[in-house]
């Protein structure tokens, strides 16, 4: 129960990595607020899983991370209700794939609005409360291996994830004097609803074979790294990109 009495917000928590992260934090004693945008059924299932893991006080929190005013209002309400905010996990994201010559302006903007601007809005709104939390304050941003190495056909997604890494390192420097740590977790190929459509048949086997550890990752693999960074034992780690990719990128 190393996160007992800590309050966490996980964005994009209804499915995949976000849901697994919310469960992992609750299992360690944190009170978790699960953000989602539209899928009420998936959000309710995630909430049940979090409460079953020991997060009896867990609650849903519906807002679009790309809406700055909604983010400000939601995070203020969470901090006032819970009395504090210690941990922010920026996981909400979208992937609209396409080569640069086929990428529409709207798709580019939406991807950056959610993935990069959404992370910025949440960090900005949460920082005032995390600074009060001091040494227990944590920001963990979920980026991607493609944000480090690039990927054909994902120009907007890669740009947004690379931007998150720069944002992470800058905020780590800004918030360090008050003891708040800011890190990123960079997953490789992970089995989620977002990636399922792309990882099938022969292509899936090709991807698996490219991973030195010989398997596709799970949301829980990523969640455990996030939970570690959120815990007291990671208080001297900041500004880092923790790769959870089975050795895909070393």
PDB file of C-alpha atoms in Angstrom:
ATOM      1  CA  UNK A   1       0.000   0.000   0.000  1.00  0.00           C
ATOM      2  CA  UNK A   2       2.835   2.370  -0.865  1.00  0.00           C
ATOM      3  CA  UNK A   3       0.408   4.854  -2.442  1.00  0.00           C
ATOM      4  CA  UNK A   4      -2.033   4.957   0.445  1.00  0.00           C
ATOM      5  CA  UNK A   5      -3.558   8.437   0.896  1.00  0.00           C
ATOM      6  CA  UNK A   6      -2.340   9.506  -2.556  1.00  0.00           C
ATOM      7  CA  UNK A   7      -4.807  10.802  -5.131  1.00  0.00           C
ATOM      8  CA  UNK A   8      -4.296  10.003  -8.816  1.00  0.00           C
ATOM      9  CA  UNK A   9      -5.893  11.052 -12.096  1.00  0.00           C
ATOM     10  CA  UNK A  10      -5.455   8.748 -15.095  1.00  0.00           C
ATOM     11  CA  UNK A  11      -6.638  10.101 -18.442  1.00  0.00           C
ATOM     12  CA  UNK A  12      -7.963   7.745 -21.092  1.00  0.00           C
ATOM     13  CA  UNK A  13      -8.616   5.209 -18.345  1.00  0.00           C
ATOM     14  CA  UNK A  14     -11.565   3.315 -19.782  1.00  0.00           C
ATOM     15  CA  UNK A  15      -9.495   0.788 -21.734  1.00  0.00           C
ATOM     16  CA  UNK A  16      -6.041  -0.582 -22.431  1.00  0.00           C
ATOM     17  CA  UNK A  17      -3.019   0.977 -20.773  1.00  0.00           C
ATOM     18  CA  UNK A  18      -5.094   3.576 -18.941  1.00  0.00           C
ATOM     19  CA  UNK A  19      -7.352   0.994 -17.362  1.00  0.00           C
ATOM     20  CA  UNK A  20      -4.426  -1.257 -16.377  1.00  0.00           C
ATOM     21  CA  UNK A  21      -2.653   1.751 -14.864  1.00  0.00           C
ATOM     22  CA  UNK A  22      -5.686   2.762 -12.832  1.00  0.00           C
ATOM     23  CA  UNK A  23      -5.919  -0.803 -11.493  1.00  0.00           C
ATOM     24  CA  UNK A  24      -2.201  -0.889 -10.637  1.00  0.00           C
ATOM     25  CA  UNK A  25      -2.382   2.407  -8.743  1.00  0.00           C
ATOM     26  CA  UNK A  26      -5.510   1.351  -6.850  1.00  0.00           C
ATOM     27  CA  UNK A  27      -3.911  -1.959  -5.903  1.00  0.00           C
ATOM     28  CA  UNK A  28      -1.147   0.058  -4.247  1.00  0.00           C
ATOM     29  CA  UNK A  29      -3.617   2.112  -2.224  1.00  0.00           C
ATOM     30  CA  UNK A  30      -4.202   5.229  -4.316  1.00  0.00           C
ATOM     31  CA  UNK A  31      -7.572   6.894  -4.713  1.00  0.00           C
ATOM     32  CA  UNK A  32      -7.997   6.957  -8.485  1.00  0.00           C
ATOM     33  CA  UNK A  33     -10.062   9.190 -10.726  1.00  0.00           C
ATOM     34  CA  UNK A  34     -10.620   7.613 -14.139  1.00  0.00           C
ATOM     35  CA  UNK A  35     -11.011  10.010 -17.026  1.00  0.00           C
ATOM     36  CA  UNK A  36     -12.878   9.048 -20.175  1.00  0.00           C
ATOM     37  CA  UNK A  37     -14.523  10.888 -23.064  1.00  0.00           C
ATOM     38  CA  UNK A  38     -17.335   8.885 -24.618  1.00  0.00           C
ATOM     39  CA  UNK A  39     -17.436   5.128 -23.983  1.00  0.00           C
ATOM     40  CA  UNK A  40     -19.594   4.886 -20.861  1.00  0.00           C
ATOM     41  CA  UNK A  41     -19.800   1.088 -20.910  1.00  0.00           C
ATOM     42  CA  UNK A  42     -16.031   0.644 -21.049  1.00  0.00           C
ATOM     43  CA  UNK A  43     -15.591   3.302 -18.351  1.00  0.00           C
ATOM     44  CA  UNK A  44     -18.023   1.526 -16.044  1.00  0.00           C
ATOM     45  CA  UNK A  45     -16.192  -1.763 -16.559  1.00  0.00           C
ATOM     46  CA  UNK A  46     -12.883  -0.082 -15.812  1.00  0.00           C
ATOM     47  CA  UNK A  47     -14.292   1.437 -12.638  1.00  0.00           C
ATOM     48  CA  UNK A  48     -15.484  -1.976 -11.476  1.00  0.00           C
ATOM     49  CA  UNK A  49     -12.019  -3.441 -12.117  1.00  0.00           C
ATOM     50  CA  UNK A  50     -10.347  -0.633 -10.166  1.00  0.00           C
ATOM     51  CA  UNK A  51     -12.684  -1.009  -7.213  1.00  0.00           C
ATOM     52  CA  UNK A  52     -12.164  -4.775  -7.226  1.00  0.00           C
ATOM     53  CA  UNK A  53      -8.412  -4.136  -7.019  1.00  0.00           C
ATOM     54  CA  UNK A  54      -8.901  -2.206  -3.802  1.00  0.00           C
ATOM     55  CA  UNK A  55      -9.823   1.215  -5.086  1.00  0.00           C
ATOM     56  CA  UNK A  56     -13.116   1.559  -3.264  1.00  0.00           C
ATOM     57  CA  UNK A  57     -13.090   5.336  -3.557  1.00  0.00           C
ATOM     58  CA  UNK A  58     -12.366   5.342  -7.285  1.00  0.00           C
ATOM     59  CA  UNK A  59     -14.577   7.559  -9.420  1.00  0.00           C
ATOM     60  CA  UNK A  60     -15.206   8.313 -13.069  1.00  0.00           C
ATOM     61  CA  UNK A  61     -14.435  11.758 -14.440  1.00  0.00           C
ATOM     62  CA  UNK A  62     -15.730  12.547 -17.923  1.00  0.00           C
ATOM     63  CA  UNK A  63     -14.059  15.297 -19.933  1.00  0.00           C
ATOM     64  CA  UNK A  64     -12.200  15.819 -23.215  1.00  0.00           C
ATOM     65  CA  UNK A  65      -8.510  16.458 -22.562  1.00  0.00           C
ATOM     66  CA  UNK A  66      -8.395  18.559 -25.745  1.00  0.00           C
ATOM     67  CA  UNK A  67     -10.792  21.074 -24.150  1.00  0.00           C
ATOM     68  CA  UNK A  68      -8.665  23.344 -21.942  1.00  0.00           C
ATOM     69  CA  UNK A  69     -11.617  24.778 -19.995  1.00  0.00           C
ATOM     70  CA  UNK A  70     -13.050  21.337 -19.320  1.00  0.00           C
ATOM     71  CA  UNK A  71      -9.645  20.145 -18.111  1.00  0.00           C
ATOM     72  CA  UNK A  72      -9.272  23.118 -15.745  1.00  0.00           C
ATOM     73  CA  UNK A  73     -12.740  22.603 -14.284  1.00  0.00           C
ATOM     74  CA  UNK A  74     -12.382  18.840 -13.877  1.00  0.00           C
ATOM     75  CA  UNK A  75      -8.974  18.912 -12.194  1.00  0.00           C
ATOM     76  CA  UNK A  76     -10.062  21.703  -9.864  1.00  0.00           C
ATOM     77  CA  UNK A  77     -13.130  19.659  -8.895  1.00  0.00           C
ATOM     78  CA  UNK A  78     -11.021  16.547  -8.269  1.00  0.00           C
ATOM     79  CA  UNK A  79      -8.543  18.410  -6.068  1.00  0.00           C
ATOM     80  CA  UNK A  80     -11.311  20.093  -4.087  1.00  0.00           C
ATOM     81  CA  UNK A  81     -13.265  16.886  -3.608  1.00  0.00           C
ATOM     82  CA  UNK A  82     -10.292  14.727  -2.650  1.00  0.00           C
ATOM     83  CA  UNK A  83      -8.432  17.477  -0.845  1.00  0.00           C
ATOM     84  CA  UNK A  84      -5.293  16.976  -2.910  1.00  0.00           C
ATOM     85  CA  UNK A  85      -3.825  15.637  -6.153  1.00  0.00           C
ATOM     86  CA  UNK A  86      -0.546  13.732  -6.130  1.00  0.00           C
ATOM     87  CA  UNK A  87      -0.308  11.789  -9.372  1.00  0.00           C
ATOM     88  CA  UNK A  88      -1.214  12.655 -12.955  1.00  0.00           C
ATOM     89  CA  UNK A  89      -0.930  10.006 -15.667  1.00  0.00           C
ATOM     90  CA  UNK A  90      -1.431  11.424 -19.161  1.00  0.00           C
ATOM     91  CA  UNK A  91      -2.514   8.431 -21.201  1.00  0.00           C
ATOM     92  CA  UNK A  92      -5.412   9.695 -23.334  1.00  0.00           C
ATOM     93  CA  UNK A  93      -4.541   9.525 -26.999  1.00  0.00           C
ATOM     94  CA  UNK A  94      -5.708   8.975 -30.548  1.00  0.00           C
ATOM     95  CA  UNK A  95      -3.946   7.624 -33.625  1.00  0.00           C
ATOM     96  CA  UNK A  96      -5.113   8.726 -37.062  1.00  0.00           C
ATOM     97  CA  UNK A  97      -2.675   7.062 -39.425  1.00  0.00           C
ATOM     98  CA  UNK A  98      -1.628   8.243 -42.854  1.00  0.00           C
ATOM     99  CA  UNK A  99       1.347   9.160 -44.995  1.00  0.00           C
ATOM    100  CA  UNK A 100       2.080  12.878 -45.063  1.00  0.00           C
ATOM    101  CA  UNK A 101       0.559  13.402 -48.523  1.00  0.00           C
ATOM    102  CA  UNK A 102      -2.700  11.811 -47.314  1.00  0.00           C
ATOM    103  CA  UNK A 103      -2.899  13.447 -43.902  1.00  0.00           C
ATOM    104  CA  UNK A 104      -5.750  15.925 -43.708  1.00  0.00           C
ATOM    105  CA  UNK A 105      -5.494  19.122 -41.688  1.00  0.00           C
ATOM    106  CA  UNK A 106      -8.336  18.024 -39.424  1.00  0.00           C
ATOM    107  CA  UNK A 107      -6.648  14.697 -38.654  1.00  0.00           C
ATOM    108  CA  UNK A 108      -3.343  16.436 -37.896  1.00  0.00           C
ATOM    109  CA  UNK A 109      -5.019  18.933 -35.586  1.00  0.00           C
ATOM    110  CA  UNK A 110      -7.136  16.362 -33.748  1.00  0.00           C
ATOM    111  CA  UNK A 111      -4.148  14.115 -33.093  1.00  0.00           C
ATOM    112  CA  UNK A 112      -2.037  16.943 -31.699  1.00  0.00           C
ATOM    113  CA  UNK A 113      -5.000  18.445 -29.835  1.00  0.00           C
ATOM    114  CA  UNK A 114      -5.586  15.228 -27.888  1.00  0.00           C
ATOM    115  CA  UNK A 115      -2.114  13.751 -27.551  1.00  0.00           C
ATOM    116  CA  UNK A 116       0.081  16.807 -27.110  1.00  0.00           C
ATOM    117  CA  UNK A 117      -2.156  19.751 -26.220  1.00  0.00           C
ATOM    118  CA  UNK A 118      -4.265  17.504 -23.987  1.00  0.00           C
ATOM    119  CA  UNK A 119      -1.164  16.478 -22.061  1.00  0.00           C
ATOM    120  CA  UNK A 120      -0.116  20.118 -21.770  1.00  0.00           C
ATOM    121  CA  UNK A 121      -3.549  21.228 -20.535  1.00  0.00           C
ATOM    122  CA  UNK A 122      -3.640  18.496 -17.894  1.00  0.00           C
ATOM    123  CA  UNK A 123      -0.085  19.228 -16.729  1.00  0.00           C
ATOM    124  CA  UNK A 124      -0.789  22.943 -16.506  1.00  0.00           C
ATOM    125  CA  UNK A 125      -4.024  22.508 -14.566  1.00  0.00           C
ATOM    126  CA  UNK A 126      -2.601  19.865 -12.218  1.00  0.00           C
ATOM    127  CA  UNK A 127       0.718  21.564 -11.504  1.00  0.00           C
ATOM    128  CA  UNK A 128      -0.614  23.952  -8.881  1.00  0.00           C
ATOM    129  CA  UNK A 129      -1.902  21.000  -6.855  1.00  0.00           C
ATOM    130  CA  UNK A 130       1.125  18.785  -7.494  1.00  0.00           C
ATOM    131  CA  UNK A 131       3.406  21.569  -6.257  1.00  0.00           C
ATOM    132  CA  UNK A 132       1.477  21.558  -2.991  1.00  0.00           C
ATOM    133  CA  UNK A 133       2.013  17.798  -2.785  1.00  0.00           C
ATOM    134  CA  UNK A 134       5.775  18.430  -3.075  1.00  0.00           C
ATOM    135  CA  UNK A 135       7.784  15.171  -2.867  1.00  0.00           C
ATOM    136  CA  UNK A 136       4.709  13.040  -3.566  1.00  0.00           C
ATOM    137  CA  UNK A 137       3.913  14.948  -6.763  1.00  0.00           C
ATOM    138  CA  UNK A 138       4.228  12.873  -9.929  1.00  0.00           C
ATOM    139  CA  UNK A 139       3.521  13.405 -13.618  1.00  0.00           C
ATOM    140  CA  UNK A 140       3.863  10.384 -15.891  1.00  0.00           C
ATOM    141  CA  UNK A 141       3.273  10.853 -19.616  1.00  0.00           C
ATOM    142  CA  UNK A 142       2.596   7.875 -21.872  1.00  0.00           C
ATOM    143  CA  UNK A 143       4.514   8.411 -25.090  1.00  0.00           C
ATOM    144  CA  UNK A 144       5.522   5.716 -27.610  1.00  0.00           C
ATOM    145  CA  UNK A 145       8.520   4.008 -29.140  1.00  0.00           C
ATOM    146  CA  UNK A 146       7.585   5.653 -32.443  1.00  0.00           C
ATOM    147  CA  UNK A 147       7.992   9.047 -30.814  1.00  0.00           C
ATOM    148  CA  UNK A 148      11.647   8.164 -30.380  1.00  0.00           C
ATOM    149  CA  UNK A 149      12.392   6.402 -33.674  1.00  0.00           C
ATOM    150  CA  UNK A 150       9.690   7.541 -36.100  1.00  0.00           C
ATOM    151  CA  UNK A 151       7.319   5.369 -38.107  1.00  0.00           C
ATOM    152  CA  UNK A 152       6.086   5.391 -41.687  1.00  0.00           C
ATOM    153  CA  UNK A 153       2.418   6.321 -42.032  1.00  0.00           C
ATOM    154  CA  UNK A 154       2.044   7.881 -38.590  1.00  0.00           C
ATOM    155  CA  UNK A 155       3.317  11.398 -39.123  1.00  0.00           C
ATOM    156  CA  UNK A 156       0.817  13.138 -36.820  1.00  0.00           C
ATOM    157  CA  UNK A 157       0.952  10.475 -34.100  1.00  0.00           C
ATOM    158  CA  UNK A 158       4.746  10.390 -34.084  1.00  0.00           C
ATOM    159  CA  UNK A 159       4.961  14.185 -33.940  1.00  0.00           C
ATOM    160  CA  UNK A 160       2.586  14.296 -30.984  1.00  0.00           C
ATOM    161  CA  UNK A 161       4.436  11.593 -29.059  1.00  0.00           C
ATOM    162  CA  UNK A 162       7.837  13.148 -29.738  1.00  0.00           C
ATOM    163  CA  UNK A 163       6.447  16.446 -28.501  1.00  0.00           C
ATOM    164  CA  UNK A 164       5.378  14.767 -25.268  1.00  0.00           C
ATOM    165  CA  UNK A 165       8.974  13.754 -24.617  1.00  0.00           C
ATOM    166  CA  UNK A 166      10.161  17.347 -24.961  1.00  0.00           C
ATOM    167  CA  UNK A 167       7.333  18.522 -22.720  1.00  0.00           C
ATOM    168  CA  UNK A 168       8.292  15.900 -20.131  1.00  0.00           C
ATOM    169  CA  UNK A 169      11.924  16.985 -19.961  1.00  0.00           C
ATOM    170  CA  UNK A 170      11.045  20.671 -19.732  1.00  0.00           C
ATOM    171  CA  UNK A 171       8.494  20.200 -16.957  1.00  0.00           C
ATOM    172  CA  UNK A 172      10.925  17.955 -15.099  1.00  0.00           C
ATOM    173  CA  UNK A 173      13.327  20.906 -14.894  1.00  0.00           C
ATOM    174  CA  UNK A 174      10.618  23.405 -13.984  1.00  0.00           C
ATOM    175  CA  UNK A 175       9.037  21.351 -11.189  1.00  0.00           C
ATOM    176  CA  UNK A 176      12.140  19.704  -9.724  1.00  0.00           C
ATOM    177  CA  UNK A 177      12.885  22.497  -7.212  1.00  0.00           C
ATOM    178  CA  UNK A 178       9.665  21.578  -5.383  1.00  0.00           C
ATOM    179  CA  UNK A 179      10.320  17.837  -5.454  1.00  0.00           C
ATOM    180  CA  UNK A 180       7.781  17.000  -8.171  1.00  0.00           C
ATOM    181  CA  UNK A 181       9.037  14.426 -10.674  1.00  0.00           C
ATOM    182  CA  UNK A 182       8.032  14.277 -14.339  1.00  0.00           C
ATOM    183  CA  UNK A 183       8.785  11.226 -16.455  1.00  0.00           C
ATOM    184  CA  UNK A 184       7.575   9.499 -19.594  1.00  0.00           C
ATOM    185  CA  UNK A 185       6.890   5.830 -20.247  1.00  0.00           C
ATOM    186  CA  UNK A 186       7.487   4.726 -23.829  1.00  0.00           C
ATOM    187  CA  UNK A 187       5.683   1.490 -24.758  1.00  0.00           C
ATOM    188  CA  UNK A 188       6.586  -0.598 -27.779  1.00  0.00           C
ATOM    189  CA  UNK A 189       4.074  -2.959 -29.408  1.00  0.00           C
ATOM    190  CA  UNK A 190       1.292  -3.399 -26.836  1.00  0.00           C
ATOM    191  CA  UNK A 191      -1.938  -5.363 -27.162  1.00  0.00           C
ATOM    192  CA  UNK A 192      -4.743  -2.776 -26.865  1.00  0.00           C
ATOM    193  CA  UNK A 193      -7.979  -1.894 -28.652  1.00  0.00           C
ATOM    194  CA  UNK A 194      -6.107   0.878 -30.466  1.00  0.00           C
ATOM    195  CA  UNK A 195      -3.468  -1.469 -31.867  1.00  0.00           C
ATOM    196  CA  UNK A 196      -5.545  -4.629 -32.388  1.00  0.00           C
ATOM    197  CA  UNK A 197      -6.638  -3.689 -35.895  1.00  0.00           C
ATOM    198  CA  UNK A 198      -3.003  -3.245 -36.969  1.00  0.00           C
ATOM    199  CA  UNK A 199      -1.536  -6.351 -35.348  1.00  0.00           C
ATOM    200  CA  UNK A 200      -3.129  -9.336 -37.021  1.00  0.00           C
ATOM    201  CA  UNK A 201      -2.059 -12.372 -38.999  1.00  0.00           C
ATOM    202  CA  UNK A 202       1.358 -12.420 -40.622  1.00  0.00           C
ATOM    203  CA  UNK A 203       2.035  -8.799 -39.721  1.00  0.00           C
ATOM    204  CA  UNK A 204       1.535  -9.612 -36.042  1.00  0.00           C
ATOM    205  CA  UNK A 205       4.066 -12.425 -36.286  1.00  0.00           C
ATOM    206  CA  UNK A 206       6.508 -10.113 -38.024  1.00  0.00           C
ATOM    207  CA  UNK A 207       6.144  -7.575 -35.219  1.00  0.00           C
ATOM    208  CA  UNK A 208       6.551 -10.241 -32.548  1.00  0.00           C
ATOM    209  CA  UNK A 209       9.674 -11.554 -34.226  1.00  0.00           C
ATOM    210  CA  UNK A 210      11.197  -8.060 -34.202  1.00  0.00           C
ATOM    211  CA  UNK A 211      10.999  -7.900 -30.404  1.00  0.00           C
ATOM    212  CA  UNK A 212      14.055  -9.422 -28.697  1.00  0.00           C
ATOM    213  CA  UNK A 213      11.956 -10.768 -25.823  1.00  0.00           C
ATOM    214  CA  UNK A 214       9.767 -12.533 -28.384  1.00  0.00           C
ATOM    215  CA  UNK A 215       6.314 -11.313 -27.416  1.00  0.00           C
ATOM    216  CA  UNK A 216       3.881  -8.445 -27.781  1.00  0.00           C
ATOM    217  CA  UNK A 217       3.535  -6.365 -24.632  1.00  0.00           C
ATOM    218  CA  UNK A 218       0.471  -6.144 -22.404  1.00  0.00           C
ATOM    219  CA  UNK A 219      -1.143  -3.082 -20.828  1.00  0.00           C
ATOM    220  CA  UNK A 220      -0.067  -4.478 -17.475  1.00  0.00           C
ATOM    221  CA  UNK A 221       3.592  -4.384 -18.534  1.00  0.00           C
ATOM    222  CA  UNK A 222       3.269  -0.637 -19.026  1.00  0.00           C
ATOM    223  CA  UNK A 223       1.125  -0.114 -15.937  1.00  0.00           C
ATOM    224  CA  UNK A 224       3.761  -1.638 -13.668  1.00  0.00           C
ATOM    225  CA  UNK A 225       6.350   0.859 -14.912  1.00  0.00           C
ATOM    226  CA  UNK A 226       3.927   3.734 -14.321  1.00  0.00           C
ATOM    227  CA  UNK A 227       3.149   2.500 -10.820  1.00  0.00           C
ATOM    228  CA  UNK A 228       6.856   2.306 -10.032  1.00  0.00           C
ATOM    229  CA  UNK A 229       7.398   5.915 -11.127  1.00  0.00           C
ATOM    230  CA  UNK A 230       4.418   7.007  -9.038  1.00  0.00           C
ATOM    231  CA  UNK A 231       5.772   5.393  -5.879  1.00  0.00           C
ATOM    232  CA  UNK A 232       8.071   6.880  -3.217  1.00  0.00           C
ATOM    233  CA  UNK A 233      10.950   4.683  -4.369  1.00  0.00           C
ATOM    234  CA  UNK A 234      11.195   6.636  -7.634  1.00  0.00           C
ATOM    235  CA  UNK A 235      11.641  10.027  -5.977  1.00  0.00           C
ATOM    236  CA  UNK A 236      15.122  10.520  -7.494  1.00  0.00           C
ATOM    237  CA  UNK A 237      14.052   9.747 -11.072  1.00  0.00           C
ATOM    238  CA  UNK A 238      12.926  12.680 -13.202  1.00  0.00           C
ATOM    239  CA  UNK A 239      13.132  13.819 -16.815  1.00  0.00           C
ATOM    240  CA  UNK A 240      13.512  10.241 -18.024  1.00  0.00           C
ATOM    241  CA  UNK A 241      11.922   8.184 -20.763  1.00  0.00           C
ATOM    242  CA  UNK A 242      11.387   4.654 -19.442  1.00  0.00           C
ATOM    243  CA  UNK A 243      11.184   2.214 -22.338  1.00  0.00           C
ATOM    244  CA  UNK A 244       8.800  -0.716 -21.972  1.00  0.00           C
ATOM    245  CA  UNK A 245       9.287  -2.365 -25.325  1.00  0.00           C
ATOM    246  CA  UNK A 246      10.809  -5.829 -24.888  1.00  0.00           C
ATOM    247  CA  UNK A 247      14.118  -4.601 -26.264  1.00  0.00           C
ATOM    248  CA  UNK A 248      12.641  -3.279 -29.522  1.00  0.00           C
ATOM    249  CA  UNK A 249      14.543  -0.002 -29.085  1.00  0.00           C
ATOM    250  CA  UNK A 250      17.639   0.021 -26.884  1.00  0.00           C
TER     251      UNK A 250
END
